[in-house]
């Protein structure tokens, strides 16, 4: 594969990784209690029980932060993509339950982005996973 395409794929992955990482970081550094209360209030009218919503609201920023970092680095790349997809689907389900169709559409775009990263995973040469493969070979 040519180096130009390698760079484009790397930047494509980097863009999503930074997005996910900063989503998590801004929630963690911000008022976490206010964020959790916002989520609890937003989903109070859904079928989701509050005893499930609060732990989810606590965990999501850390999940976003860790998965974003892994994508930035290209570390555990395949699994990071899969967990990002599962996270996006879980967020999308929540938005469907509150009928926030604009956000649902955005989550679908994120899933397409993750899919495109996934189909190019073997072509992404600028990642730590490849560095570790070379050392182990």
GROMACS .gro file of C-alpha atoms in nm:
model
  137
    1UNK     CA    1   0.000   0.000   0.000
    2UNK     CA    2   0.132   0.344  -0.074
    3UNK     CA    3   0.246   0.578   0.202
    4UNK     CA    4  -0.006   0.847   0.111
    5UNK     CA    5  -0.296   0.611   0.175
    6UNK     CA    6  -0.135   0.493   0.501
    7UNK     CA    7  -0.122   0.854   0.617
    8UNK     CA    8  -0.483   0.920   0.517
    9UNK     CA    9  -0.606   0.612   0.705
   10UNK     CA   10  -0.398   0.712   1.009
   11UNK     CA   11  -0.546   1.063   1.010
   12UNK     CA   12  -0.896   0.918   0.965
   13UNK     CA   13  -0.843   0.698   1.275
   14UNK     CA   14  -0.676   0.979   1.465
   15UNK     CA   15  -0.975   1.206   1.402
   16UNK     CA   16  -1.221   0.960   1.550
   17UNK     CA   17  -0.990   0.870   1.837
   18UNK     CA   18  -0.945   1.235   1.934
   19UNK     CA   19  -1.320   1.289   1.912
   20UNK     CA   20  -1.398   0.995   2.141
   21UNK     CA   21  -1.111   1.074   2.379
   22UNK     CA   22  -1.216   1.438   2.421
   23UNK     CA   23  -1.582   1.343   2.464
   24UNK     CA   24  -1.477   1.140   2.765
   25UNK     CA   25  -1.216   1.383   2.896
   26UNK     CA   26  -1.447   1.686   2.895
   27UNK     CA   27  -1.710   1.490   3.087
   28UNK     CA   28  -1.454   1.363   3.340
   29UNK     CA   29  -1.298   1.706   3.394
   30UNK     CA   30  -1.636   1.877   3.403
   31UNK     CA   31  -1.908   1.849   3.664
   32UNK     CA   32  -1.961   1.472   3.669
   33UNK     CA   33  -2.253   1.489   3.912
   34UNK     CA   34  -2.432   1.741   3.690
   35UNK     CA   35  -2.373   1.515   3.387
   36UNK     CA   36  -2.508   1.211   3.573
   37UNK     CA   37  -2.815   1.405   3.689
   38UNK     CA   38  -2.869   1.534   3.335
   39UNK     CA   39  -2.864   1.175   3.204
   40UNK     CA   40  -3.093   1.051   3.482
   41UNK     CA   41  -3.342   1.330   3.412
   42UNK     CA   42  -3.324   1.284   3.036
   43UNK     CA   43  -3.399   0.911   3.059
   44UNK     CA   44  -3.646   0.920   3.348
   45UNK     CA   45  -3.942   0.892   3.109
   46UNK     CA   46  -3.806   0.582   2.934
   47UNK     CA   47  -3.844   0.214   3.016
   48UNK     CA   48  -3.486   0.209   3.145
   49UNK     CA   49  -3.463   0.169   3.523
   50UNK     CA   50  -3.268   0.442   3.700
   51UNK     CA   51  -3.051   0.183   3.879
   52UNK     CA   52  -2.906   0.099   3.535
   53UNK     CA   53  -2.886   0.454   3.402
   54UNK     CA   54  -2.665   0.599   3.676
   55UNK     CA   55  -2.381   0.340   3.648
   56UNK     CA   56  -2.396   0.380   3.272
   57UNK     CA   57  -2.368   0.759   3.304
   58UNK     CA   58  -2.069   0.712   3.535
   59UNK     CA   59  -1.896   0.461   3.305
   60UNK     CA   60  -1.948   0.616   2.960
   61UNK     CA   61  -1.696   0.903   2.995
   62UNK     CA   62  -1.423   0.660   3.104
   63UNK     CA   63  -1.512   0.418   2.825
   64UNK     CA   64  -1.494   0.702   2.571
   65UNK     CA   65  -1.162   0.821   2.713
   66UNK     CA   66  -0.997   0.477   2.709
   67UNK     CA   67  -1.130   0.370   2.369
   68UNK     CA   68  -1.038   0.708   2.221
   69UNK     CA   69  -0.683   0.675   2.354
   70UNK     CA   70  -0.654   0.322   2.217
   71UNK     CA   71  -0.770   0.442   1.875
   72UNK     CA   72  -0.530   0.737   1.879
   73UNK     CA   73  -0.245   0.496   1.951
   74UNK     CA   74  -0.374   0.216   1.731
   75UNK     CA   75  -0.355  -0.015   2.030
   76UNK     CA   76  -0.585  -0.318   2.057
   77UNK     CA   77  -0.717  -0.172   1.733
   78UNK     CA   78  -0.967  -0.443   1.637
   79UNK     CA   79  -1.114  -0.472   1.986
   80UNK     CA   80  -1.121  -0.095   2.030
   81UNK     CA   81  -1.325  -0.062   1.710
   82UNK     CA   82  -1.565  -0.334   1.822
   83UNK     CA   83  -1.615  -0.178   2.166
   84UNK     CA   84  -1.660   0.164   2.007
   85UNK     CA   85  -1.932   0.018   1.787
   86UNK     CA   86  -2.104  -0.146   2.084
   87UNK     CA   87  -2.080   0.182   2.278
   88UNK     CA   88  -2.228   0.376   1.986
   89UNK     CA   89  -2.512   0.125   1.953
   90UNK     CA   90  -2.589   0.151   2.325
   91UNK     CA   91  -2.589   0.532   2.303
   92UNK     CA   92  -2.809   0.512   1.994
   93UNK     CA   93  -3.061   0.288   2.172
   94UNK     CA   94  -3.089   0.545   2.450
   95UNK     CA   95  -3.149   0.823   2.198
   96UNK     CA   96  -3.414   0.612   2.021
   97UNK     CA   97  -3.596   0.565   2.353
   98UNK     CA   98  -3.617   0.941   2.404
   99UNK     CA   99  -3.691   0.997   2.033
  100UNK     CA  100  -3.389   1.219   1.971
  101UNK     CA  101  -3.373   1.139   1.602
  102UNK     CA  102  -3.107   1.396   1.518
  103UNK     CA  103  -2.863   1.237   1.763
  104UNK     CA  104  -2.961   0.889   1.641
  105UNK     CA  105  -2.863   0.999   1.290
  106UNK     CA  106  -2.530   1.127   1.420
  107UNK     CA  107  -2.466   0.793   1.593
  108UNK     CA  108  -2.535   0.614   1.265
  109UNK     CA  109  -2.273   0.834   1.097
  110UNK     CA  110  -2.030   0.738   1.373
  111UNK     CA  111  -2.106   0.370   1.308
  112UNK     CA  112  -2.035   0.418   0.938
  113UNK     CA  113  -1.707   0.591   1.028
  114UNK     CA  114  -1.614   0.299   1.254
  115UNK     CA  115  -1.710   0.053   0.980
  116UNK     CA  116  -1.481   0.234   0.735
  117UNK     CA  117  -1.198   0.214   0.988
  118UNK     CA  118  -1.272  -0.155   1.032
  119UNK     CA  119  -1.262  -0.241   0.663
  120UNK     CA  120  -0.928  -0.061   0.641
  121UNK     CA  121  -0.781  -0.211   0.956
  122UNK     CA  122  -0.531  -0.424   0.763
  123UNK     CA  123  -0.421  -0.118   0.566
  124UNK     CA  124  -0.353   0.100   0.869
  125UNK     CA  125   0.023   0.069   0.907
  126UNK     CA  126   0.077   0.360   1.146
  127UNK     CA  127  -0.035   0.203   1.472
  128UNK     CA  128   0.117   0.045   1.780
  129UNK     CA  129  -0.040  -0.292   1.703
  130UNK     CA  130   0.177  -0.317   1.390
  131UNK     CA  131   0.486  -0.217   1.584
  132UNK     CA  132   0.424  -0.495   1.836
  133UNK     CA  133   0.356  -0.746   1.556
  134UNK     CA  134   0.693  -0.666   1.398
  135UNK     CA  135   0.877  -0.707   1.730
  136UNK     CA  136   0.703  -1.040   1.794
  137UNK     CA  137   0.776  -1.176   1.445
   0.00000   0.00000   0.00000
